[in-house]
Amino acid sequence: MEPVVVLALVAAIVVVFLVASSVRIVPQARRYNVERFGRYRRTLQPGLNLLLPVADRINTKLDVREQVYSSDPRPVITEDNLVVNIDTVLYYQITDPRAAAYEVADYLQAIDQLTVTTLRNVIGSMDLEETLTSREEINSRLRAVLDDATGKWGIRVNRVEIKAIDPPHTIKEAMEKQMRAERDKRAAILHAEGERQAKILTAEGTKQKDILEAQGTQQAMILRADGEAKAVELVFQAVHRNNADAKILAYKYLETLPHLANSDNNTFWVIPGELTEAIRTVTSAFGDQSTAAAPPSPAQPGEAATAGPGDTSGERRTPELGAASTASLDAAAAADEAGRQAAAAVSDAKAEAEAAKSPQPPRRGQTPGGA
């Protein structure tokens, strides 16, 4: 019984092994390449798959999801003979597992070397500044070359990106200095523009201020002139309404003359030419008053004896001559008195103005600072 049991156990183990080796479960997004007796047979899809025991075996297991491959920094020479280190990032996806396994030995290494050679060809036709500013163009040219070359390998390149471009240290310092100079230049330009705008605004404000002040002064002068004109008109109407004669006007004219020198800023005085006319008017007024108030002078004895009782013309003529001579004497005296008063008033006003301007000298026996 024991040999039979051992054979049954061995047979069961062999059956289990054969069943286990003939069944394969492929995960999602995976592809298995199956070889039969060393020759490619088929590619297993995700799920449960059956194989021929002993004859079939799985050669390669591939992931068909999009993969990311980052290469190491590689030195590249630009057109202006500068060495820069460039890092690239590659996004690819396996579309044909059989071609990826049998058309190329190591597709990652092949893609890496192809990327380096393409970069050197592309960057070699650009200078440093163009290289730093033309990343999109470099990416598109890289993708076109890689996609064309990797298509027969069963790989599709979805995207190629340049991760970093590192120029030499000396070039970095020069670029930093250049950028600093550019920023300083922009700052100086902005500062100058700000000062220019500030000066323009200040000038415009000053201009508006001067215009407004001039307009205000003009309006004030117009209003002042209107007021003075109305005042003169009212005075003129009042004078004509009250029928003031020339005597009162001449007296007021002489009364106003001393006020011409009241201002402290006056250094000379102008005596108007109408002063003599005003004095004549006053003297004529005084002469009329003296004529009206003077008593008739008595007749001389000789003249009274000579004239007869019936000679009335001679009696009248003699008093008229005496009154006329007395009136002319009184008018001359009044004119002289008015002239003296006007000259004295002007002299007093001039002396007061000069005394107000010049400091008082100290008296004898007194110090300038004490009493």
mmCIF file of C-alpha atoms in Angstrom:
data_model
loop_
_atom_site.group_PDB
_atom_site.id
_atom_site.type_symbol
_atom_site.label_atom_id
_atom_site.label_comp_id
_atom_site.label_asym_id
_atom_site.label_seq_id
_atom_site.Cartn_x
_atom_site.Cartn_y
_atom_site.Cartn_z
ATOM 1 C CA MET A 1 0.000 0.000 0.000
ATOM 2 C CA GLU A 2 2.779 2.436 0.747
ATOM 3 C CA PRO A 3 4.311 2.482 -2.817
ATOM 4 C CA VAL A 4 0.877 3.103 -4.269
ATOM 5 C CA VAL A 5 0.263 6.022 -1.930
ATOM 6 C CA VAL A 6 3.643 7.531 -2.790
ATOM 7 C CA LEU A 7 2.942 7.265 -6.511
ATOM 8 C CA ALA A 8 -0.471 8.867 -6.041
ATOM 9 C CA LEU A 9 1.055 11.716 -4.130
ATOM 10 C CA VAL A 10 3.711 12.225 -6.793
ATOM 11 C CA ALA A 11 1.082 12.201 -9.520
ATOM 12 C CA ALA A 12 -1.029 14.734 -7.647
ATOM 13 C CA ILE A 13 1.941 17.033 -7.185
ATOM 14 C CA VAL A 14 2.776 16.816 -10.885
ATOM 15 C CA VAL A 15 -0.809 17.608 -11.840
ATOM 16 C CA VAL A 16 -0.913 20.587 -9.519
ATOM 17 C CA PHE A 17 2.376 21.868 -10.926
ATOM 18 C CA LEU A 18 1.171 21.462 -14.471
ATOM 19 C CA VAL A 19 -2.100 23.253 -13.747
ATOM 20 C CA ALA A 20 -0.278 26.049 -11.914
ATOM 21 C CA SER A 21 2.205 26.512 -14.748
ATOM 22 C CA SER A 22 -0.519 26.588 -17.360
ATOM 23 C CA VAL A 23 -2.588 29.309 -15.706
ATOM 24 C CA ARG A 24 -1.435 32.975 -15.714
ATOM 25 C CA ILE A 25 -3.284 36.007 -14.291
ATOM 26 C CA VAL A 26 -2.156 39.273 -15.894
ATOM 27 C CA PRO A 27 -2.830 42.519 -13.936
ATOM 28 C CA GLN A 28 -4.411 45.549 -15.528
ATOM 29 C CA ALA A 29 -2.085 47.776 -17.628
ATOM 30 C CA ARG A 30 0.413 44.945 -17.945
ATOM 31 C CA ARG A 31 1.430 42.948 -20.958
ATOM 32 C CA TYR A 32 3.285 39.575 -20.950
ATOM 33 C CA ASN A 33 5.171 38.249 -23.975
ATOM 34 C CA VAL A 34 4.913 34.444 -24.258
ATOM 35 C CA GLU A 35 7.511 32.295 -26.072
ATOM 36 C CA ARG A 36 7.000 28.692 -27.088
ATOM 37 C CA PHE A 37 10.198 26.745 -27.341
ATOM 38 C CA GLY A 38 12.114 30.064 -27.513
ATOM 39 C CA ARG A 39 10.000 31.694 -30.193
ATOM 40 C CA TYR A 40 7.547 34.533 -29.683
ATOM 41 C CA ARG A 41 4.076 33.127 -29.485
ATOM 42 C CA ARG A 42 1.676 35.833 -28.284
ATOM 43 C CA THR A 43 1.141 38.659 -25.773
ATOM 44 C CA LEU A 44 -1.052 37.946 -22.793
ATOM 45 C CA GLN A 45 -3.790 40.491 -22.056
ATOM 46 C CA PRO A 46 -5.003 41.446 -18.540
ATOM 47 C CA GLY A 47 -7.049 38.669 -16.865
ATOM 48 C CA LEU A 48 -6.867 34.837 -16.747
ATOM 49 C CA ASN A 49 -4.733 33.216 -19.446
ATOM 50 C CA LEU A 50 -3.840 29.566 -20.089
ATOM 51 C CA LEU A 51 -0.445 28.402 -21.258
ATOM 52 C CA LEU A 52 0.879 25.118 -22.546
ATOM 53 C CA PRO A 53 2.873 23.609 -19.719
ATOM 54 C CA VAL A 54 6.568 23.141 -20.296
ATOM 55 C CA ALA A 55 6.302 24.469 -23.868
ATOM 56 C CA ASP A 56 5.235 28.069 -23.145
ATOM 57 C CA ARG A 57 7.055 30.495 -20.940
ATOM 58 C CA ILE A 58 6.811 34.254 -20.213
ATOM 59 C CA ASN A 59 9.756 36.165 -21.631
ATOM 60 C CA THR A 60 9.090 39.868 -20.734
ATOM 61 C CA LYS A 61 6.620 41.701 -18.570
ATOM 62 C CA LEU A 62 5.894 45.241 -19.713
ATOM 63 C CA ASP A 63 3.954 48.159 -18.219
ATOM 64 C CA VAL A 64 1.880 49.974 -20.838
ATOM 65 C CA ARG A 65 1.144 52.996 -18.673
ATOM 66 C CA GLU A 66 2.800 56.368 -19.429
ATOM 67 C CA GLN A 67 6.267 56.416 -17.943
ATOM 68 C CA VAL A 68 8.553 59.253 -16.864
ATOM 69 C CA TYR A 69 12.255 59.115 -17.498
ATOM 70 C CA SER A 70 14.639 61.810 -16.224
ATOM 71 C CA SER A 71 18.113 61.817 -17.735
ATOM 72 C CA ASP A 72 21.294 62.977 -16.057
ATOM 73 C CA PRO A 73 22.800 66.407 -16.914
ATOM 74 C CA ARG A 74 24.640 66.204 -20.197
ATOM 75 C CA PRO A 75 27.194 68.755 -21.483
ATOM 76 C CA VAL A 76 26.205 70.465 -24.725
ATOM 77 C CA ILE A 77 28.201 73.064 -26.680
ATOM 78 C CA THR A 78 26.328 76.079 -28.048
ATOM 79 C CA GLU A 79 27.040 77.976 -31.249
ATOM 80 C CA ASP A 80 29.106 80.592 -29.367
ATOM 81 C CA ASN A 81 31.331 77.811 -27.907
ATOM 82 C CA LEU A 82 29.881 77.739 -24.402
ATOM 83 C CA VAL A 83 29.374 74.460 -22.558
ATOM 84 C CA VAL A 84 26.018 74.132 -20.837
ATOM 85 C CA ASN A 85 24.565 71.216 -18.885
ATOM 86 C CA ILE A 86 21.013 70.277 -19.860
ATOM 87 C CA ASP A 87 18.621 67.998 -17.990
ATOM 88 C CA THR A 88 15.655 66.516 -19.856
ATOM 89 C CA VAL A 89 12.450 64.820 -18.762
ATOM 90 C CA LEU A 90 10.843 62.282 -21.103
ATOM 91 C CA TYR A 91 7.232 61.087 -21.026
ATOM 92 C CA TYR A 92 6.698 57.922 -23.093
ATOM 93 C CA GLN A 93 4.287 55.011 -23.385
ATOM 94 C CA ILE A 94 4.634 51.449 -24.778
ATOM 95 C CA THR A 95 2.145 50.886 -27.547
ATOM 96 C CA ASP A 96 3.520 47.570 -28.943
ATOM 97 C CA PRO A 97 4.912 45.191 -26.280
ATOM 98 C CA ARG A 98 6.339 42.776 -28.891
ATOM 99 C CA ALA A 99 8.330 45.581 -30.661
ATOM 100 C CA ALA A 100 9.517 47.004 -27.367
ATOM 101 C CA ALA A 101 10.842 43.564 -26.362
ATOM 102 C CA TYR A 102 12.287 42.371 -29.665
ATOM 103 C CA GLU A 103 13.080 45.490 -31.775
ATOM 104 C CA VAL A 104 15.524 47.095 -29.343
ATOM 105 C CA ALA A 105 17.631 45.595 -26.601
ATOM 106 C CA ASP A 106 17.226 48.418 -24.022
ATOM 107 C CA TYR A 107 14.712 51.027 -25.110
ATOM 108 C CA LEU A 108 15.448 53.375 -22.162
ATOM 109 C CA GLN A 109 19.138 53.572 -23.012
ATOM 110 C CA ALA A 110 18.312 53.994 -26.665
ATOM 111 C CA ILE A 111 15.929 56.861 -25.892
ATOM 112 C CA ASP A 112 18.500 58.513 -23.616
ATOM 113 C CA GLN A 113 21.271 58.412 -26.204
ATOM 114 C CA LEU A 114 18.933 59.617 -28.923
ATOM 115 C CA THR A 115 17.863 62.533 -26.737
ATOM 116 C CA VAL A 116 21.490 63.547 -26.105
ATOM 117 C CA THR A 117 22.458 63.471 -29.756
ATOM 118 C CA THR A 118 19.358 65.378 -30.800
ATOM 119 C CA LEU A 119 20.017 68.020 -28.139
ATOM 120 C CA ARG A 120 23.556 68.502 -29.362
ATOM 121 C CA ASN A 121 22.360 68.950 -32.904
ATOM 122 C CA VAL A 122 19.659 71.441 -31.893
ATOM 123 C CA ILE A 123 21.671 73.449 -29.340
ATOM 124 C CA GLY A 124 24.718 73.518 -31.623
ATOM 125 C CA SER A 125 22.849 75.821 -33.985
ATOM 126 C CA MET A 126 21.859 78.303 -31.231
ATOM 127 C CA ASP A 127 23.776 80.731 -29.063
ATOM 128 C CA LEU A 128 23.415 80.888 -25.284
ATOM 129 C CA GLU A 129 20.808 83.605 -25.178
ATOM 130 C CA GLU A 130 18.698 81.894 -27.828
ATOM 131 C CA THR A 131 19.049 78.591 -25.985
ATOM 132 C CA LEU A 132 17.764 80.110 -22.756
ATOM 133 C CA THR A 133 14.788 81.739 -24.463
ATOM 134 C CA SER A 134 13.811 78.983 -26.966
ATOM 135 C CA ARG A 135 12.771 76.090 -24.752
ATOM 136 C CA GLU A 136 9.496 75.536 -26.565
ATOM 137 C CA GLU A 137 11.229 75.254 -29.900
ATOM 138 C CA ILE A 138 13.820 72.820 -28.485
ATOM 139 C CA ASN A 139 11.084 70.691 -26.920
ATOM 140 C CA SER A 140 9.074 70.480 -30.127
ATOM 141 C CA ARG A 141 12.130 69.533 -32.217
ATOM 142 C CA LEU A 142 13.173 66.892 -29.694
ATOM 143 C CA ARG A 143 9.737 65.366 -29.613
ATOM 144 C CA ALA A 144 9.521 65.210 -33.413
ATOM 145 C CA VAL A 145 12.873 63.386 -33.693
ATOM 146 C CA LEU A 146 12.234 60.981 -30.809
ATOM 147 C CA ASP A 147 8.710 60.153 -31.874
ATOM 148 C CA ASP A 148 9.892 59.329 -35.373
ATOM 149 C CA ALA A 149 12.757 57.152 -34.142
ATOM 150 C CA THR A 150 10.902 55.306 -31.365
ATOM 151 C CA GLY A 151 7.817 54.512 -33.435
ATOM 152 C CA LYS A 152 9.340 51.306 -34.778
ATOM 153 C CA TRP A 153 10.283 50.305 -31.224
ATOM 154 C CA GLY A 154 6.641 50.283 -30.161
ATOM 155 C CA ILE A 155 7.045 53.385 -28.018
ATOM 156 C CA ARG A 156 5.235 56.711 -28.332
ATOM 157 C CA VAL A 157 6.937 59.818 -26.925
ATOM 158 C CA ASN A 158 4.157 62.017 -25.544
ATOM 159 C CA ARG A 159 6.223 64.915 -24.247
ATOM 160 C CA VAL A 160 9.802 66.082 -23.862
ATOM 161 C CA GLU A 161 10.707 68.860 -21.437
ATOM 162 C CA ILE A 162 13.992 70.566 -20.642
ATOM 163 C CA LYS A 163 14.244 70.560 -16.881
ATOM 164 C CA ALA A 164 17.306 72.770 -16.445
ATOM 165 C CA ILE A 165 19.947 74.584 -18.459
ATOM 166 C CA ASP A 166 23.052 75.328 -16.392
ATOM 167 C CA PRO A 167 25.650 77.617 -17.999
ATOM 168 C CA PRO A 168 29.161 77.914 -16.513
ATOM 169 C CA HIS A 169 29.693 79.794 -13.253
ATOM 170 C CA THR A 170 31.443 82.728 -14.922
ATOM 171 C CA ILE A 171 28.594 83.080 -17.391
ATOM 172 C CA LYS A 172 26.124 83.061 -14.502
ATOM 173 C CA GLU A 173 27.999 85.894 -12.809
ATOM 174 C CA ALA A 174 28.073 87.899 -16.053
ATOM 175 C CA MET A 175 24.367 87.295 -16.570
ATOM 176 C CA GLU A 176 23.621 88.383 -13.010
ATOM 177 C CA LYS A 177 25.606 91.580 -13.523
ATOM 178 C CA GLN A 178 23.793 92.214 -16.778
ATOM 179 C CA MET A 179 20.411 91.671 -15.159
ATOM 180 C CA ARG A 180 21.394 93.916 -12.256
ATOM 181 C CA ALA A 181 22.474 96.642 -14.692
ATOM 182 C CA GLU A 182 19.200 96.287 -16.595
ATOM 183 C CA ARG A 183 17.200 96.587 -13.385
ATOM 184 C CA ASP A 184 19.222 99.604 -12.279
ATOM 185 C CA LYS A 185 18.609 101.162 -15.689
ATOM 186 C CA ARG A 186 14.874 100.523 -15.439
ATOM 187 C CA ALA A 187 14.827 101.908 -11.902
ATOM 188 C CA ALA A 188 16.665 105.066 -13.008
ATOM 189 C CA ILE A 189 14.279 105.498 -15.944
ATOM 190 C CA LEU A 190 11.252 105.053 -13.717
ATOM 191 C CA HIS A 191 12.695 107.493 -11.172
ATOM 192 C CA ALA A 192 13.356 110.070 -13.908
ATOM 193 C CA GLU A 193 9.853 109.582 -15.285
ATOM 194 C CA GLY A 194 8.427 110.075 -11.812
ATOM 195 C CA GLU A 195 10.412 113.281 -11.290
ATOM 196 C CA ARG A 196 9.345 114.555 -14.720
ATOM 197 C CA GLN A 197 5.700 113.870 -13.976
ATOM 198 C CA ALA A 198 6.046 115.514 -10.565
ATOM 199 C CA LYS A 199 7.630 118.632 -12.091
ATOM 200 C CA ILE A 200 4.954 118.777 -14.785
ATOM 201 C CA LEU A 201 2.190 118.489 -12.211
ATOM 202 C CA THR A 202 3.872 121.104 -10.008
ATOM 203 C CA ALA A 203 4.215 123.487 -12.961
ATOM 204 C CA GLU A 204 0.593 122.940 -13.922
ATOM 205 C CA GLY A 205 -0.479 123.562 -10.339
ATOM 206 C CA THR A 206 1.577 126.770 -10.181
ATOM 207 C CA LYS A 207 0.126 127.867 -13.510
ATOM 208 C CA GLN A 208 -3.424 127.250 -12.336
ATOM 209 C CA LYS A 209 -2.660 129.045 -9.072
ATOM 210 C CA ASP A 210 -1.270 132.108 -10.906
ATOM 211 C CA ILE A 211 -4.240 132.126 -13.274
ATOM 212 C CA LEU A 212 -6.718 131.938 -10.414
ATOM 213 C CA GLU A 213 -4.877 134.629 -8.453
ATOM 214 C CA ALA A 214 -4.778 136.876 -11.534
ATOM 215 C CA GLN A 215 -8.482 136.280 -12.137
ATOM 216 C CA GLY A 216 -9.208 137.021 -8.483
ATOM 217 C CA THR A 217 -7.134 140.235 -8.621
ATOM 218 C CA GLN A 218 -8.888 141.223 -11.842
ATOM 219 C CA GLN A 219 -12.313 140.643 -10.341
ATOM 220 C CA ALA A 220 -11.325 142.551 -7.194
ATOM 221 C CA MET A 221 -10.042 145.497 -9.239
ATOM 222 C CA ILE A 222 -13.187 145.469 -11.362
ATOM 223 C CA LEU A 223 -15.405 145.399 -8.281
ATOM 224 C CA ARG A 224 -13.301 148.115 -6.616
ATOM 225 C CA ALA A 225 -13.459 150.263 -9.750
ATOM 226 C CA ASP A 226 -17.217 149.695 -9.976
ATOM 227 C CA GLY A 227 -17.562 150.698 -6.345
ATOM 228 C CA GLU A 228 -15.487 153.833 -6.810
ATOM 229 C CA ALA A 229 -17.394 154.687 -9.983
ATOM 230 C CA LYS A 230 -20.702 154.272 -8.169
ATOM 231 C CA ALA A 231 -19.401 156.342 -5.255
ATOM 232 C CA VAL A 232 -18.256 159.133 -7.575
ATOM 233 C CA GLU A 233 -21.570 158.970 -9.386
ATOM 234 C CA LEU A 234 -23.476 159.197 -6.126
ATOM 235 C CA VAL A 235 -21.333 162.150 -4.982
ATOM 236 C CA PHE A 236 -21.775 163.819 -8.360
ATOM 237 C CA GLN A 237 -25.538 163.311 -8.193
ATOM 238 C CA ALA A 238 -25.650 164.577 -4.611
ATOM 239 C CA VAL A 239 -23.633 167.688 -5.512
ATOM 240 C CA HIS A 240 -25.848 168.487 -8.486
ATOM 241 C CA ARG A 241 -29.005 167.646 -6.576
ATOM 242 C CA ASN A 242 -28.081 170.078 -3.777
ATOM 243 C CA ASN A 243 -26.860 172.661 -6.309
ATOM 244 C CA ALA A 244 -23.489 173.290 -4.561
ATOM 245 C CA ASP A 245 -21.772 176.395 -5.793
ATOM 246 C CA ALA A 246 -18.108 176.769 -6.729
ATOM 247 C CA LYS A 247 -17.214 178.386 -3.404
ATOM 248 C CA ILE A 248 -17.957 175.253 -1.355
ATOM 249 C CA LEU A 249 -16.163 173.021 -3.853
ATOM 250 C CA ALA A 250 -13.086 175.235 -3.803
ATOM 251 C CA TYR A 251 -13.046 175.248 -0.021
ATOM 252 C CA LYS A 252 -13.269 171.425 0.116
ATOM 253 C CA TYR A 253 -10.494 171.256 -2.469
ATOM 254 C CA LEU A 254 -8.184 173.344 -0.297
ATOM 255 C CA GLU A 255 -9.223 171.376 2.775
ATOM 256 C CA THR A 256 -8.146 168.098 1.079
ATOM 257 C CA LEU A 257 -4.690 169.299 0.000
ATOM 258 C CA PRO A 258 -2.919 168.659 3.366
ATOM 259 C CA HIS A 259 -3.937 165.003 3.265
ATOM 260 C CA LEU A 260 -1.802 164.345 0.197
ATOM 261 C CA ALA A 261 1.319 163.986 2.342
ATOM 262 C CA ASN A 262 -0.116 161.728 5.054
ATOM 263 C CA SER A 263 1.268 158.487 3.581
ATOM 264 C CA ASP A 264 4.641 157.252 4.899
ATOM 265 C CA ASN A 265 5.733 156.153 1.446
ATOM 266 C CA ASN A 266 5.522 159.609 -0.125
ATOM 267 C CA THR A 267 8.916 161.127 -0.896
ATOM 268 C CA PHE A 268 7.727 164.100 -2.952
ATOM 269 C CA TRP A 269 4.526 166.076 -3.322
ATOM 270 C CA VAL A 270 2.876 167.457 -6.420
ATOM 271 C CA ILE A 271 0.967 170.704 -6.108
ATOM 272 C CA PRO A 272 -1.801 170.616 -8.719
ATOM 273 C CA GLY A 273 -2.106 173.434 -11.192
ATOM 274 C CA GLU A 274 -5.713 174.076 -10.163
ATOM 275 C CA LEU A 275 -4.525 175.399 -6.775
ATOM 276 C CA THR A 276 -4.409 179.009 -8.013
ATOM 277 C CA GLU A 277 -7.863 178.670 -9.509
ATOM 278 C CA ALA A 278 -9.190 177.361 -6.195
ATOM 279 C CA ILE A 279 -7.500 180.209 -4.336
ATOM 280 C CA ARG A 280 -9.077 182.700 -6.711
ATOM 281 C CA THR A 281 -12.482 181.172 -6.119
ATOM 282 C CA VAL A 282 -12.031 181.413 -2.354
ATOM 283 C CA THR A 283 -10.693 184.919 -2.546
ATOM 284 C CA SER A 284 -13.567 185.947 -4.756
ATOM 285 C CA ALA A 285 -15.933 184.460 -2.197
ATOM 286 C CA PHE A 286 -14.176 186.291 0.615
ATOM 287 C CA GLY A 287 -14.166 189.452 -1.517
ATOM 288 C CA ASP A 288 -17.931 189.258 -2.053
ATOM 289 C CA GLN A 289 -18.465 188.781 1.693
ATOM 290 C CA SER A 290 -16.177 191.731 2.525
ATOM 291 C CA THR A 291 -17.923 193.840 -0.069
ATOM 292 C CA ALA A 292 -21.293 193.007 1.325
ATOM 293 C CA ALA A 293 -20.234 193.613 4.933
ATOM 294 C CA ALA A 294 -18.050 196.797 4.441
ATOM 295 C CA PRO A 295 -19.769 200.140 5.467
ATOM 296 C CA PRO A 296 -19.876 202.955 2.997
ATOM 297 C CA SER A 297 -16.942 205.299 3.410
ATOM 298 C CA PRO A 298 -17.850 208.906 4.245
ATOM 299 C CA ALA A 299 -17.411 211.552 1.634
ATOM 300 C CA GLN A 300 -14.479 213.884 1.818
ATOM 301 C CA PRO A 301 -15.279 217.410 2.906
ATOM 302 C CA GLY A 302 -13.847 218.856 -0.200
ATOM 303 C CA GLU A 303 -15.832 216.693 -2.410
ATOM 304 C CA ALA A 304 -19.038 217.337 -0.501
ATOM 305 C CA ALA A 305 -18.529 221.052 -0.786
ATOM 306 C CA THR A 306 -17.773 220.851 -4.399
ATOM 307 C CA ALA A 307 -20.861 218.861 -5.242
ATOM 308 C CA GLY A 308 -24.017 220.742 -5.270
ATOM 309 C CA PRO A 309 -27.261 219.710 -3.741
ATOM 310 C CA GLY A 310 -28.659 218.799 -7.040
ATOM 311 C CA ASP A 311 -25.692 216.781 -8.253
ATOM 312 C CA THR A 312 -26.799 213.247 -7.281
ATOM 313 C CA SER A 313 -24.515 211.450 -9.720
ATOM 314 C CA GLY A 314 -21.425 212.730 -8.054
ATOM 315 C CA GLU A 315 -22.623 211.602 -4.642
ATOM 316 C CA ARG A 316 -23.286 208.078 -5.865
ATOM 317 C CA ARG A 317 -20.071 207.758 -7.867
ATOM 318 C CA THR A 318 -17.788 208.591 -4.958
ATOM 319 C CA PRO A 319 -19.088 205.879 -2.544
ATOM 320 C CA GLU A 320 -18.918 203.226 -5.330
ATOM 321 C CA LEU A 321 -15.286 203.986 -6.006
ATOM 322 C CA GLY A 322 -14.405 203.747 -2.337
ATOM 323 C CA ALA A 323 -16.255 200.418 -1.927
ATOM 324 C CA ALA A 324 -14.597 198.889 -4.989
ATOM 325 C CA SER A 325 -11.123 199.790 -3.776
ATOM 326 C CA THR A 326 -11.861 198.389 -0.310
ATOM 327 C CA ALA A 327 -13.231 195.138 -1.810
ATOM 328 C CA SER A 328 -10.168 194.678 -3.985
ATOM 329 C CA LEU A 329 -7.886 195.146 -0.963
ATOM 330 C CA ASP A 330 -9.877 192.613 1.058
ATOM 331 C CA ALA A 331 -9.829 190.075 -1.824
ATOM 332 C CA ALA A 332 -6.053 190.394 -2.203
ATOM 333 C CA ALA A 333 -5.567 189.896 1.530
ATOM 334 C CA ALA A 334 -7.861 186.863 1.526
ATOM 335 C CA ALA A 335 -5.985 185.373 -1.425
ATOM 336 C CA ASP A 336 -2.657 185.884 0.305
ATOM 337 C CA GLU A 337 -3.994 184.359 3.515
ATOM 338 C CA ALA A 338 -5.383 181.311 1.684
ATOM 339 C CA GLY A 339 -2.091 180.829 -0.142
ATOM 340 C CA ARG A 340 -0.142 181.023 3.106
ATOM 341 C CA GLN A 341 -2.494 178.535 4.791
ATOM 342 C CA ALA A 342 -2.198 176.066 1.911
ATOM 343 C CA ALA A 343 1.604 176.384 1.801
ATOM 344 C CA ALA A 344 1.814 175.972 5.586
ATOM 345 C CA ALA A 345 -0.412 172.875 5.485
ATOM 346 C CA VAL A 346 1.727 171.262 2.799
ATOM 347 C CA SER A 347 4.945 172.161 4.665
ATOM 348 C CA ASP A 348 3.589 170.717 7.917
ATOM 349 C CA ALA A 349 2.530 167.471 6.222
ATOM 350 C CA LYS A 350 5.941 167.133 4.554
ATOM 351 C CA ALA A 351 7.757 167.748 7.850
ATOM 352 C CA GLU A 352 5.605 165.153 9.638
ATOM 353 C CA ALA A 353 6.342 162.556 6.925
ATOM 354 C CA GLU A 354 10.114 163.199 7.089
ATOM 355 C CA ALA A 355 10.064 163.083 10.888
ATOM 356 C CA ALA A 356 8.238 159.747 10.797
ATOM 357 C CA LYS A 357 10.842 158.270 8.408
ATOM 358 C CA SER A 358 14.052 159.573 10.053
ATOM 359 C CA PRO A 359 14.982 158.532 13.629
ATOM 360 C CA GLN A 360 15.017 161.292 16.297
ATOM 361 C CA PRO A 361 18.583 162.388 17.252
ATOM 362 C CA PRO A 362 19.355 162.289 20.976
ATOM 363 C CA ARG A 363 19.297 165.585 22.811
ATOM 364 C CA ARG A 364 22.346 167.114 24.449
ATOM 365 C CA GLY A 365 23.068 165.666 27.828
ATOM 366 C CA GLN A 366 21.222 162.433 27.051
ATOM 367 C CA THR A 367 22.618 159.137 26.005
ATOM 368 C CA PRO A 368 21.031 157.351 23.093
ATOM 369 C CA GLY A 369 19.758 154.580 25.349
ATOM 370 C CA GLY A 370 18.755 156.614 28.422
ATOM 371 C CA ALA A 371 16.555 159.565 29.368
#
